[in-house]
Short mmCIF file of C-alpha atoms in Angstrom, two decimals:
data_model
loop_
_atom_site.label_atom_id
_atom_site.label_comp_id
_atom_site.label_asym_id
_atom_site.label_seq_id
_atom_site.Cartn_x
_atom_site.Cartn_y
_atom_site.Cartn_z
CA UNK A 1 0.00 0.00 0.00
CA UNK A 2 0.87 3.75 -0.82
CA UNK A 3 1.90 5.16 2.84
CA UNK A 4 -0.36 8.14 3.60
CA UNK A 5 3.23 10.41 3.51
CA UNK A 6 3.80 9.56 0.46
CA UNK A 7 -0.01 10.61 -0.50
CA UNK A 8 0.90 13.68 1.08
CA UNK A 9 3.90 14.50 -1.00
CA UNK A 10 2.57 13.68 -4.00
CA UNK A 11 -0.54 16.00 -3.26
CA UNK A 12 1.65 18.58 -2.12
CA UNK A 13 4.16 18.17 -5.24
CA UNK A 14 1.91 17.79 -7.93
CA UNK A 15 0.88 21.78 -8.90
CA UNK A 16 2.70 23.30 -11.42
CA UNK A 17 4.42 26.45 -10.91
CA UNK A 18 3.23 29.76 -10.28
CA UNK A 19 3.98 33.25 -10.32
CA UNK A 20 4.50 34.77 -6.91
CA UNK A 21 3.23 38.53 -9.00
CA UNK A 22 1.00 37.69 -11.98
CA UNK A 23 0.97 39.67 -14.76
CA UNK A 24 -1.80 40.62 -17.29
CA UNK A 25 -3.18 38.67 -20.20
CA UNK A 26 -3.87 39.77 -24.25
CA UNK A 27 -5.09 36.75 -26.04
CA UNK A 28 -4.84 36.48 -29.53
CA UNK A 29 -8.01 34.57 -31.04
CA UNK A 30 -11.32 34.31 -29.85
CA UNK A 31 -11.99 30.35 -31.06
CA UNK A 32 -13.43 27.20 -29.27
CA UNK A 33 -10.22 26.62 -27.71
CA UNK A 34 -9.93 29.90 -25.83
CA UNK A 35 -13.43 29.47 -25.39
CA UNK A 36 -13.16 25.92 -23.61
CA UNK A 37 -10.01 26.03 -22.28
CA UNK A 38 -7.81 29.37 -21.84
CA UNK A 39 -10.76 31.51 -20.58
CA UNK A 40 -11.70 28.94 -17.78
CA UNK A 41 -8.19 28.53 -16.62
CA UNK A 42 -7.35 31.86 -16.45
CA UNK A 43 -10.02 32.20 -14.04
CA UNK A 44 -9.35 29.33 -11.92
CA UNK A 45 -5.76 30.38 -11.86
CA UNK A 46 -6.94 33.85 -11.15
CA UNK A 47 -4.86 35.70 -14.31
CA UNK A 48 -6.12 38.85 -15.49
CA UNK A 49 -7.15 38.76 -18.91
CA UNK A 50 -7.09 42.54 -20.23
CA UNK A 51 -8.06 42.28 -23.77
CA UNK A 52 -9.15 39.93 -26.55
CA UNK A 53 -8.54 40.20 -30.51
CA UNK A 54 -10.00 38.13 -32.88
CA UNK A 55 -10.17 39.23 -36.75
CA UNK A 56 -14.14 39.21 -36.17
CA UNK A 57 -14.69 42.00 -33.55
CA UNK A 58 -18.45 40.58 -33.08
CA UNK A 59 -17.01 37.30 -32.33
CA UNK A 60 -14.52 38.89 -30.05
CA UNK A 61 -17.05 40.87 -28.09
CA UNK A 62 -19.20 38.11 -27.81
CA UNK A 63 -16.83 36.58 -26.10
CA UNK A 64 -15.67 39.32 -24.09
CA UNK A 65 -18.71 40.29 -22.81
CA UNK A 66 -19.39 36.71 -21.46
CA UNK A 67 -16.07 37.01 -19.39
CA UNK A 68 -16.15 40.65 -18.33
CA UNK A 69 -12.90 41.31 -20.86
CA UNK A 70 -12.70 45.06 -21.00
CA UNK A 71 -10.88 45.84 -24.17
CA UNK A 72 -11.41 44.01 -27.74
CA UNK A 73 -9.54 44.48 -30.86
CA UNK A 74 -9.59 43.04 -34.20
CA UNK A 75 -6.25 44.04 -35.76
CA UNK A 76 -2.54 42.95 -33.89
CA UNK A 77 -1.65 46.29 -34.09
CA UNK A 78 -3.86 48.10 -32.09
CA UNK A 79 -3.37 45.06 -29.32
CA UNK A 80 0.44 46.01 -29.60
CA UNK A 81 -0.56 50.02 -29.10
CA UNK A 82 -2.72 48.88 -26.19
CA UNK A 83 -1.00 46.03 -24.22
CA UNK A 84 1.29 47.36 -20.92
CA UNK A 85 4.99 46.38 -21.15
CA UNK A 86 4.32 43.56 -18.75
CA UNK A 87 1.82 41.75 -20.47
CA UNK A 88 1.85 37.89 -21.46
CA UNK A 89 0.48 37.92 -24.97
CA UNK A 90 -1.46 34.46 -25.49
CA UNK A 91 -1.48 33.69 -29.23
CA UNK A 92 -4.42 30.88 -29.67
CA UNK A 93 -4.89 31.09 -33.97
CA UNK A 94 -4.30 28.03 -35.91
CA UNK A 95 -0.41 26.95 -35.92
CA UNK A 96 -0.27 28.57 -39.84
CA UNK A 97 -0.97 32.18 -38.55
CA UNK A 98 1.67 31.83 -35.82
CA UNK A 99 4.48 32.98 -38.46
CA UNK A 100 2.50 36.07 -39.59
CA UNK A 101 1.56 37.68 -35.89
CA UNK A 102 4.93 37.38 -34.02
CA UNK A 103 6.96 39.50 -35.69
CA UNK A 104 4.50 42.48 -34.46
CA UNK A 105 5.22 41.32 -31.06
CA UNK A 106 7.29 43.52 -28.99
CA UNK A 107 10.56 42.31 -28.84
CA UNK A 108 11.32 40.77 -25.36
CA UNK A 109 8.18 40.26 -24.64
CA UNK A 110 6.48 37.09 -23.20
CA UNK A 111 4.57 35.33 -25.37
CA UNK A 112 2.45 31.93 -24.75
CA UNK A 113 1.90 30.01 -28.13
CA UNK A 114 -1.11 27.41 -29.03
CA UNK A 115 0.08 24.39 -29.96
CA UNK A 116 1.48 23.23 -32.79
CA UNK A 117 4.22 25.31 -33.42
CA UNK A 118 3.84 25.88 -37.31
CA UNK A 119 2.29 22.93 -39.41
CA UNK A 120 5.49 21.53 -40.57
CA UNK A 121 9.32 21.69 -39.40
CA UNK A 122 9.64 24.69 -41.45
CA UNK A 123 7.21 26.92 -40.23
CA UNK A 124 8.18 25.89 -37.23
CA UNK A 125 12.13 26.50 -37.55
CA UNK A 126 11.08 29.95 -38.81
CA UNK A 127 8.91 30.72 -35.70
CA UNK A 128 12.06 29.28 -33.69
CA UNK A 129 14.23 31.89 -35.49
CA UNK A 130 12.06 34.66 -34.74
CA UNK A 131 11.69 33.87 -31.01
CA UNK A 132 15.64 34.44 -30.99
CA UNK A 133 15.71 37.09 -33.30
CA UNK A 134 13.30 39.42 -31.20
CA UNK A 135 14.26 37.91 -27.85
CA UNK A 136 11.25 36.52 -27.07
CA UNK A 137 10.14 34.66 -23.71
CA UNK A 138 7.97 32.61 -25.24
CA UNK A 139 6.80 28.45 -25.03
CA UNK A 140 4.21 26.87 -26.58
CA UNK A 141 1.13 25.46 -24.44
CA UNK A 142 1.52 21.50 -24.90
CA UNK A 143 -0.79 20.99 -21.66
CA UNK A 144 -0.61 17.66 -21.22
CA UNK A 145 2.83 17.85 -19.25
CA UNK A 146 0.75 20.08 -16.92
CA UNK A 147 -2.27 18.26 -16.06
CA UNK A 148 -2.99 17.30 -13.05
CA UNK A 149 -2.73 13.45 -13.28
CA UNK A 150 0.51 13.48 -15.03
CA UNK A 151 1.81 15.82 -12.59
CA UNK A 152 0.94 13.63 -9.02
CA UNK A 153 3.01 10.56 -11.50
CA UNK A 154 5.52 12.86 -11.80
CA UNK A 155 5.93 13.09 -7.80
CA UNK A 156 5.09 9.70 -8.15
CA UNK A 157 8.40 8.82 -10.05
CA UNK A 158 10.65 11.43 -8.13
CA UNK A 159 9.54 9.55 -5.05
CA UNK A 160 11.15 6.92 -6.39
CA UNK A 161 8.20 4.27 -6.43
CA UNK A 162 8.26 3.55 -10.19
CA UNK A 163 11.70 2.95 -10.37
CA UNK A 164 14.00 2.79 -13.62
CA UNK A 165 10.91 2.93 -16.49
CA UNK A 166 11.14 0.44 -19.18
CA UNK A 167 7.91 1.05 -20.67
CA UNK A 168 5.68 3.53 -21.88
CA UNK A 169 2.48 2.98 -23.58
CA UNK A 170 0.00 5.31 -24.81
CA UNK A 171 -3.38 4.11 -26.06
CA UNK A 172 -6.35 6.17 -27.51
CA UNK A 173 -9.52 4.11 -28.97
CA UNK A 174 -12.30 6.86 -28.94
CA UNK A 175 -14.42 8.70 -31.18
CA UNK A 176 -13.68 12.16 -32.72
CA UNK A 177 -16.15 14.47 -33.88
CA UNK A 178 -13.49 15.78 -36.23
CA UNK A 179 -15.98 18.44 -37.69
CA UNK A 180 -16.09 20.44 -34.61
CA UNK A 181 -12.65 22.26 -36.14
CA UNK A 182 -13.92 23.80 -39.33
CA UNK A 183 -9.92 24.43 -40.20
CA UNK A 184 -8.88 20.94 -40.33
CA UNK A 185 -10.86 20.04 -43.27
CA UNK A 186 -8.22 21.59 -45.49
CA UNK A 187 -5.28 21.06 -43.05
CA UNK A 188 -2.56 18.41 -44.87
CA UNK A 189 -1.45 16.88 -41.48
CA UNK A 190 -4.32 16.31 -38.20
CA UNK A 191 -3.81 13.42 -36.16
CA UNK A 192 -0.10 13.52 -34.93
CA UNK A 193 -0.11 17.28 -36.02
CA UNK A 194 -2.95 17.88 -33.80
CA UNK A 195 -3.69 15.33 -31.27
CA UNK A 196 -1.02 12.51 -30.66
CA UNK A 197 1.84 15.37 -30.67
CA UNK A 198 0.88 16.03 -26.94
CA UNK A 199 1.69 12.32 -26.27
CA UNK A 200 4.92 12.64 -28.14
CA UNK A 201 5.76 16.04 -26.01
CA UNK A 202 4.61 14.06 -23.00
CA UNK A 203 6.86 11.14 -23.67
CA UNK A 204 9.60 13.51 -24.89
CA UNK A 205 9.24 15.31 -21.39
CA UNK A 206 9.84 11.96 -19.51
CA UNK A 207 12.75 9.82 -21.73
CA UNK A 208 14.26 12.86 -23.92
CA UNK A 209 14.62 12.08 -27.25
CA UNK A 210 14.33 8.52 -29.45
CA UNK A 211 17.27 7.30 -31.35
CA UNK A 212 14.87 6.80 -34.10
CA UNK A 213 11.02 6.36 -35.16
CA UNK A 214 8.63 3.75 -36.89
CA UNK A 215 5.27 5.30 -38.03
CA UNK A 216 2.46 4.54 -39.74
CA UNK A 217 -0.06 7.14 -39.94
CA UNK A 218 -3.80 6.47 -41.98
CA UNK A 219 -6.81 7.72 -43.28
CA UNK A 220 -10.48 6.80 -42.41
CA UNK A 221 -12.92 5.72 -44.99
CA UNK A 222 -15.75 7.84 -42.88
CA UNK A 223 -13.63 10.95 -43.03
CA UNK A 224 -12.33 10.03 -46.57
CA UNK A 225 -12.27 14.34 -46.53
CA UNK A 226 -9.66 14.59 -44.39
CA UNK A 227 -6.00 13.74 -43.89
CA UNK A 228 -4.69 10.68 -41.69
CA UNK A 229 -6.68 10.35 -38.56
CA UNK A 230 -5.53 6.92 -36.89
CA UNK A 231 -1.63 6.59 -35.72
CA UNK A 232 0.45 3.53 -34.71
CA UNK A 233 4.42 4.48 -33.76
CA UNK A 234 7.22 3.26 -31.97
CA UNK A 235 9.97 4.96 -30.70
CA UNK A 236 13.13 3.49 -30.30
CA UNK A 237 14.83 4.07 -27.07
CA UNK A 238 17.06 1.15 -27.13
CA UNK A 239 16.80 -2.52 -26.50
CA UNK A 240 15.48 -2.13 -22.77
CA UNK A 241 12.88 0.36 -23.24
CA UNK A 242 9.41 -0.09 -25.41
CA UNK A 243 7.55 2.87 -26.21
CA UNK A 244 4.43 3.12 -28.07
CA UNK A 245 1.52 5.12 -29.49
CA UNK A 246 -1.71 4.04 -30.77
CA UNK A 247 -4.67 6.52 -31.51
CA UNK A 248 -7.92 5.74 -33.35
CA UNK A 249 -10.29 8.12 -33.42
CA UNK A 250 -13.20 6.07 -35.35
CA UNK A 251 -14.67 3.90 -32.64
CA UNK A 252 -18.04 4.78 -32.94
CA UNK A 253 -19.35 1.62 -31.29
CA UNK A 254 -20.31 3.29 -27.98
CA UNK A 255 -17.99 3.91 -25.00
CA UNK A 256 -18.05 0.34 -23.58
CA UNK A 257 -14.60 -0.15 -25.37
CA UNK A 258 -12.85 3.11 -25.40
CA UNK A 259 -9.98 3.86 -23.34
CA UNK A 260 -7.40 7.07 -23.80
CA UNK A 261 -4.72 6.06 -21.26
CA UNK A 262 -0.82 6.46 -20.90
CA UNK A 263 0.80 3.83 -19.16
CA UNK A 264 4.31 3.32 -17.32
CA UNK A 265 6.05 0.43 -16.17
CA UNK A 266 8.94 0.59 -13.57
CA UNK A 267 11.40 -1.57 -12.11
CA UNK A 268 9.25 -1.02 -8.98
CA UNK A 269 5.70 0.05 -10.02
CA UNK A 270 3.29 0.50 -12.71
CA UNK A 271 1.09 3.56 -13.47
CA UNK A 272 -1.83 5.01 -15.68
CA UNK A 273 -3.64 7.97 -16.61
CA UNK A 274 -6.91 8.36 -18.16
CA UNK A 275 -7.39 11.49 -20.39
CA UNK A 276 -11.05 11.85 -19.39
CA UNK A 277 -11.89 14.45 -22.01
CA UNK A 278 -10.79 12.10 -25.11
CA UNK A 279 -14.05 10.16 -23.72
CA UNK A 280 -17.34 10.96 -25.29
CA UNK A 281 -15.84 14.20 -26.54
CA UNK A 282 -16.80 16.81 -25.86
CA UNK A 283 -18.32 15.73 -22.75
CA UNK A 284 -15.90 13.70 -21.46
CA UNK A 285 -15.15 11.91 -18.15
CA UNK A 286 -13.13 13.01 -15.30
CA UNK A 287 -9.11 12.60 -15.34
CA UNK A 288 -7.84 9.48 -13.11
CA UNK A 289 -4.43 8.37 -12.10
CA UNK A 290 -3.71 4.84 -10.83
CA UNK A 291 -0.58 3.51 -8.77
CA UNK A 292 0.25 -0.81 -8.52
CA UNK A 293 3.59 -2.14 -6.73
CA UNK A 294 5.53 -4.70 -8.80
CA UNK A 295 3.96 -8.59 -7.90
CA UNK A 296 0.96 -7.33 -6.46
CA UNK A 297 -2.26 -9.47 -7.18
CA UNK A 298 -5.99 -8.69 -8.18
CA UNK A 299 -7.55 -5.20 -7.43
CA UNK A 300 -4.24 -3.89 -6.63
CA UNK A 301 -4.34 -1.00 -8.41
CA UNK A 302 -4.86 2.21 -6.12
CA UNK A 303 -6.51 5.69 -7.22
CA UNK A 304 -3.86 8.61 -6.57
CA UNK A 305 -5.29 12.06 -5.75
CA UNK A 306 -6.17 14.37 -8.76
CA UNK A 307 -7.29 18.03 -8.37
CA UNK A 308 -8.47 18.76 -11.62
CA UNK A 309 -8.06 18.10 -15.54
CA UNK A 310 -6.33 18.92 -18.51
CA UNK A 311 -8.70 21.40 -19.25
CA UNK A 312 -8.39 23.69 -18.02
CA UNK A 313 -5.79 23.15 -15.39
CA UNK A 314 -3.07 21.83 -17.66
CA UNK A 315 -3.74 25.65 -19.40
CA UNK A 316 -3.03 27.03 -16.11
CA UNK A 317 0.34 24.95 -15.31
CA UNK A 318 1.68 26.34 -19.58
CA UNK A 319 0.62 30.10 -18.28
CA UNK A 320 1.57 29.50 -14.37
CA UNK A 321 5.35 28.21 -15.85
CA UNK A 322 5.79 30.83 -18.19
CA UNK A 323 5.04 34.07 -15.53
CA UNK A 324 7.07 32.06 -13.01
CA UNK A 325 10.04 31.79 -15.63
CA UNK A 326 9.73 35.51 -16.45
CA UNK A 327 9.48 37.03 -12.94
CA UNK A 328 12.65 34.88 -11.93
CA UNK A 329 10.93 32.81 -9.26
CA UNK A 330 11.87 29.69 -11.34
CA UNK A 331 14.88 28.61 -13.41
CA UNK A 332 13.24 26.72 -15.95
CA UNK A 333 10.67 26.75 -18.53
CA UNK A 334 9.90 23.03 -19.70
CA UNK A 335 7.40 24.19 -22.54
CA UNK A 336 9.90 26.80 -24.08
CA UNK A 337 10.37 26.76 -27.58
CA UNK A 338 13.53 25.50 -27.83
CA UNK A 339 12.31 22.34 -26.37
CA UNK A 340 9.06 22.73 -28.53
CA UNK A 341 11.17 22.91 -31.34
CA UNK A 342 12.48 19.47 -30.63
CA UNK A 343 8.98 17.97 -30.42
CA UNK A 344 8.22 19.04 -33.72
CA UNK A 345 11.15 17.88 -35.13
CA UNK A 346 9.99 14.68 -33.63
CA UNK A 347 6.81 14.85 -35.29
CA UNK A 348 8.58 15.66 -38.59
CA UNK A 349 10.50 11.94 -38.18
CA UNK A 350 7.05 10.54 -37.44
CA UNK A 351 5.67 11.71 -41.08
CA UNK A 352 8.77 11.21 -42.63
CA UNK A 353 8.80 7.36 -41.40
CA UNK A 354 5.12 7.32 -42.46
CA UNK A 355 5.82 8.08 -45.63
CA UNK A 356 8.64 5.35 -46.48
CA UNK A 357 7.97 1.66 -47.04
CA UNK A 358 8.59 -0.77 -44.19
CA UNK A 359 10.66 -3.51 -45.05
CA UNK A 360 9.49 -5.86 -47.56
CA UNK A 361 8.29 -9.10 -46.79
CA UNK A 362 10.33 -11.75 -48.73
CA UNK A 363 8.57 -15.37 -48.92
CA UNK A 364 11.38 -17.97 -49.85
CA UNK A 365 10.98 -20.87 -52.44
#
């Protein structure tokens, strides 16, 4: 059994970190996801959120007026003319716009990017360039290393009850209304663009880097509209290590089957997360985390304590990291954009492997 001290610790280890000062909010966009997500964990997290621009001013003070925003714009200039030097400028557009709006940023500003960063490595490489160019502060929101399940495994692992991990597993088998995002129907790349590149960023943020990827990446025949929508990969991290991801987001045979977990296995434990949300989307189901000792029998498996979700706390721990960083209170920034730069260079291998033949199966005489 989990002793109750170490219950404690992970409780008390598992927020993300916070700004002792916070500073005020411009968001960029005024879509579902700012809707859904930034907007509600702003105001859990208690962040001020000073102005909103969207290129449709009704849609922007629509949503303004449901979240008592003060100021709305619909041009990035007059948001520039506007924002105070301190601001954190949240830029929630789709990942092709990202290249066009920061270089009216303010150089040295702070800056808080929607994920992906650019649609392909060289959007994104250019968006890298002009963080350093214009000495930017800036990351890019990949939540899923902040929610609140992944966090209490994190103090899970530094606790040392997982021991050395030799296996990482991520498994989504839901279904995807993949019409709710009006953009994707002409986007070339959606599933690991989109949705699996917060597991890669998540297992990226535990083991580092792979030595080397396997991918296969498909389309649907009920969204024959759209681009690949169902992933398999494998990253190689050596011969004492398996990691794997597997996404389908076609199982539209009720929820008695689906499942959207990540798993680890340890030298001294085992764990899993549930991504609640994936789960009769957009409903969803609440966020778990699950702890078992090594040799332990039937109904071993013990619920750890999670304060929240994803959404929106996850949004809370990308915007709670970045002020933090900035005001000096801590030394790193996990989600910078540096280290984003590497996931989507990651994601790049993925497409690339997809995109080669396997080896060829060779049937003798």
């Amino acid at each position: 059994m989990i002793q109750d001290s170490v219950l404690s610790a992970i409780k008390a280890h598992a927020s993300p970190p916070m700004p002792k000062h916070s500073r005020p909010i411009v968001i960029i966009g005024a879509g579902g996801i700012v809707r859904s997500a930034h907007l509600p964990a702003y105001q859990k997290g208690k962040f001020s959120v000073i102005g909103l621009m969207d290129q449709s001013l009704e849609r922007a003070e629509l949503l303004a007026k449901s979240h008592a925003i003060a100021r709305t714009f619909d041009n990035i200039d007059s948001v520039v003319q506007f924002a105070p030097d301190d601001v954190v400028y949240d830029i929630a557009v789709p990942a092709s716009q990202l290249s066009h709006i920061l270089p009216h940023i303010p150089d040295g500003s702070a800056v808080l990017m929607q994920k992906p960063m650019g649609e392909t490595l060289k959007e994104a490489r250019l968006i890298r360039d002009l963080c350093r160019t214009k000495g930017l502060t800036a990351s890019v929101n990949f939540s899923l290393r902040y929610s609140p399940n992944n966090l209490a495994i994190s103090a899970l692992a530094r606790a040392g009850l997982l021991g050395d991990l030799h296996d990482l597993q991520v498994q989504t088998t839901t279904y995807t209304p993949w019409d709710l995002w009006t953009f994707l129907a002409t986007a070339p790349r959606i599933e690991i663009m989109y949705h699996s590149i917060h597991y890669f960023d998540l297992i990226r943020s535990w083991l580092g880097n792979p030595n080397s990827v396997y991918a296969k990446t498909v389309n649907n025949p009920h969204t024959a509209n759209l681009a690949a929508t169902k992933t398999i990969a494998i990253l190689d991290y050596g011969s004492n290590i398996r990691v794997f991801v597997a996404s389908n987001h076609h199982h539209n045979f009720g929820q008695k089957h689906q499942h959207s977990f990540v798993q680890w296995e340890g030298t001294r434990g085992a764990a899993r997360i549930s991504m609640g949300l994936n789960l009769d989307y957009p409903m969803g189901a609440p966020d778990t985390a699950e702890f078992a000792e090594r040799g332990c029998t039937e109904d071993c498996w013990q619920a750890l304590p999670v304060a929240g979700a994803n959404i929106p706390d996850g949004f809370i721990g990308t915007m709670g990291a970045l002020q933090a960083f900035v005001e000096g209170s801590t030394s790193s920034l996990p989600t910078h954009y540096e280290d984003a730069f590497q996931t989507m260079a990651l994601v790049e291998a993925l497409y690339r492997s997809s995109e080669q033949s396997g080896e060829v199966l060779r049937l003798g005489d």
